Short mmCIF file of C-alpha atoms in Angstrom, two decimals:
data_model
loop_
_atom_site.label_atom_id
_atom_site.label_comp_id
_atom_site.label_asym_id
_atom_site.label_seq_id
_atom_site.Cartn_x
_atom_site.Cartn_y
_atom_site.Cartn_z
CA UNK V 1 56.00 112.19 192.05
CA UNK V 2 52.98 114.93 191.53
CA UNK V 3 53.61 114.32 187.64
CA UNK V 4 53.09 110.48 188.24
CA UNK V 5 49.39 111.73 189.80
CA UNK V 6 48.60 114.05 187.12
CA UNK V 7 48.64 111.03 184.56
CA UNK V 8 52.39 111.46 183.42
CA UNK V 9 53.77 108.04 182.53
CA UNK V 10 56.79 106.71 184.88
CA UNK V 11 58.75 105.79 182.82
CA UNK V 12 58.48 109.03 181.50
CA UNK V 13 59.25 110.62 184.79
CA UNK V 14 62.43 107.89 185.65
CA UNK V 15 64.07 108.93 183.01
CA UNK V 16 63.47 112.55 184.22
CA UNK V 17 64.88 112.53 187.19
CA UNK V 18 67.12 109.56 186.06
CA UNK V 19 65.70 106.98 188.66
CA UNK V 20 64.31 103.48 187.68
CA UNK V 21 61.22 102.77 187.16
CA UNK V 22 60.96 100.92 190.17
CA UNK V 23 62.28 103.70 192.02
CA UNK V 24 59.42 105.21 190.97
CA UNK V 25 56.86 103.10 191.64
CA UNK V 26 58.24 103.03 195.14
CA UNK V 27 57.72 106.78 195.76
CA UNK V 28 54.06 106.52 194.73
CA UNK V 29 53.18 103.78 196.74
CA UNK V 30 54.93 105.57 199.89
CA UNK V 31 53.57 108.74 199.22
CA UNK V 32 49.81 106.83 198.74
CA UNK V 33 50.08 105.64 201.95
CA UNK V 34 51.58 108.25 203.86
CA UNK V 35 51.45 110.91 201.41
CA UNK V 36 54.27 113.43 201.45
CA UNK V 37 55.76 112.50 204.69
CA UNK V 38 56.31 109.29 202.79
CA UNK V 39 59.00 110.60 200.70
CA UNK V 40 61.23 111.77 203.36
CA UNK V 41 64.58 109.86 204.21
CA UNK V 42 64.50 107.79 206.91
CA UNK V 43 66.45 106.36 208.90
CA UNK V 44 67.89 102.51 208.34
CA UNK V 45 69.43 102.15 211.67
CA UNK V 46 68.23 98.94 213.39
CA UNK V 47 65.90 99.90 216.77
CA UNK V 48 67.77 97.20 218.16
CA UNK V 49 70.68 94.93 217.75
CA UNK V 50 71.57 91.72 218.84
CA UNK V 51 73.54 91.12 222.03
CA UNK V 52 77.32 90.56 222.06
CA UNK V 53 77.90 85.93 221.86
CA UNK V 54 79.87 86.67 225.01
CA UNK V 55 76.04 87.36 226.59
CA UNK V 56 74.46 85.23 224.48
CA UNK V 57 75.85 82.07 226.18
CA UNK V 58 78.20 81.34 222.70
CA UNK V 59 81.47 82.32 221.21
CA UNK V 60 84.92 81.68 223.37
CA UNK V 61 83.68 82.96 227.02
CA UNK V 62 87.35 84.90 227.19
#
């Protein structure tokens, strides 16, 4: 990512690190806005989830 910012081209640095290009992009627009913290995993676990049909009102009602 730091060789992106020091002018290095990205395509240069996908093949580098054998990521796409978009991949890439990606990390530099995460790390602009929230600069290394940005690049950490996070999680893709949903804050919430729907409720069951059963409380929904649908589904069977067994």
């Amino acid at each position: 990512m730091l060789e992106v910012l020091d002018g290095s081209l990205v395509s240069e640095v996908a093949v580098r690190y054998g990521a796409s290009r978009q991949t890439v992009y990606t990390w530099k627009s995460k790390h602009e806005a929230e600069g290394l913290g940005g690049l950490r995993e996070k999680s893709r676990r949903p804050r919430t989830s729907p409720a069951p049909a059963s409380l929904r009102g649908g589904g069977t009602g067994v």
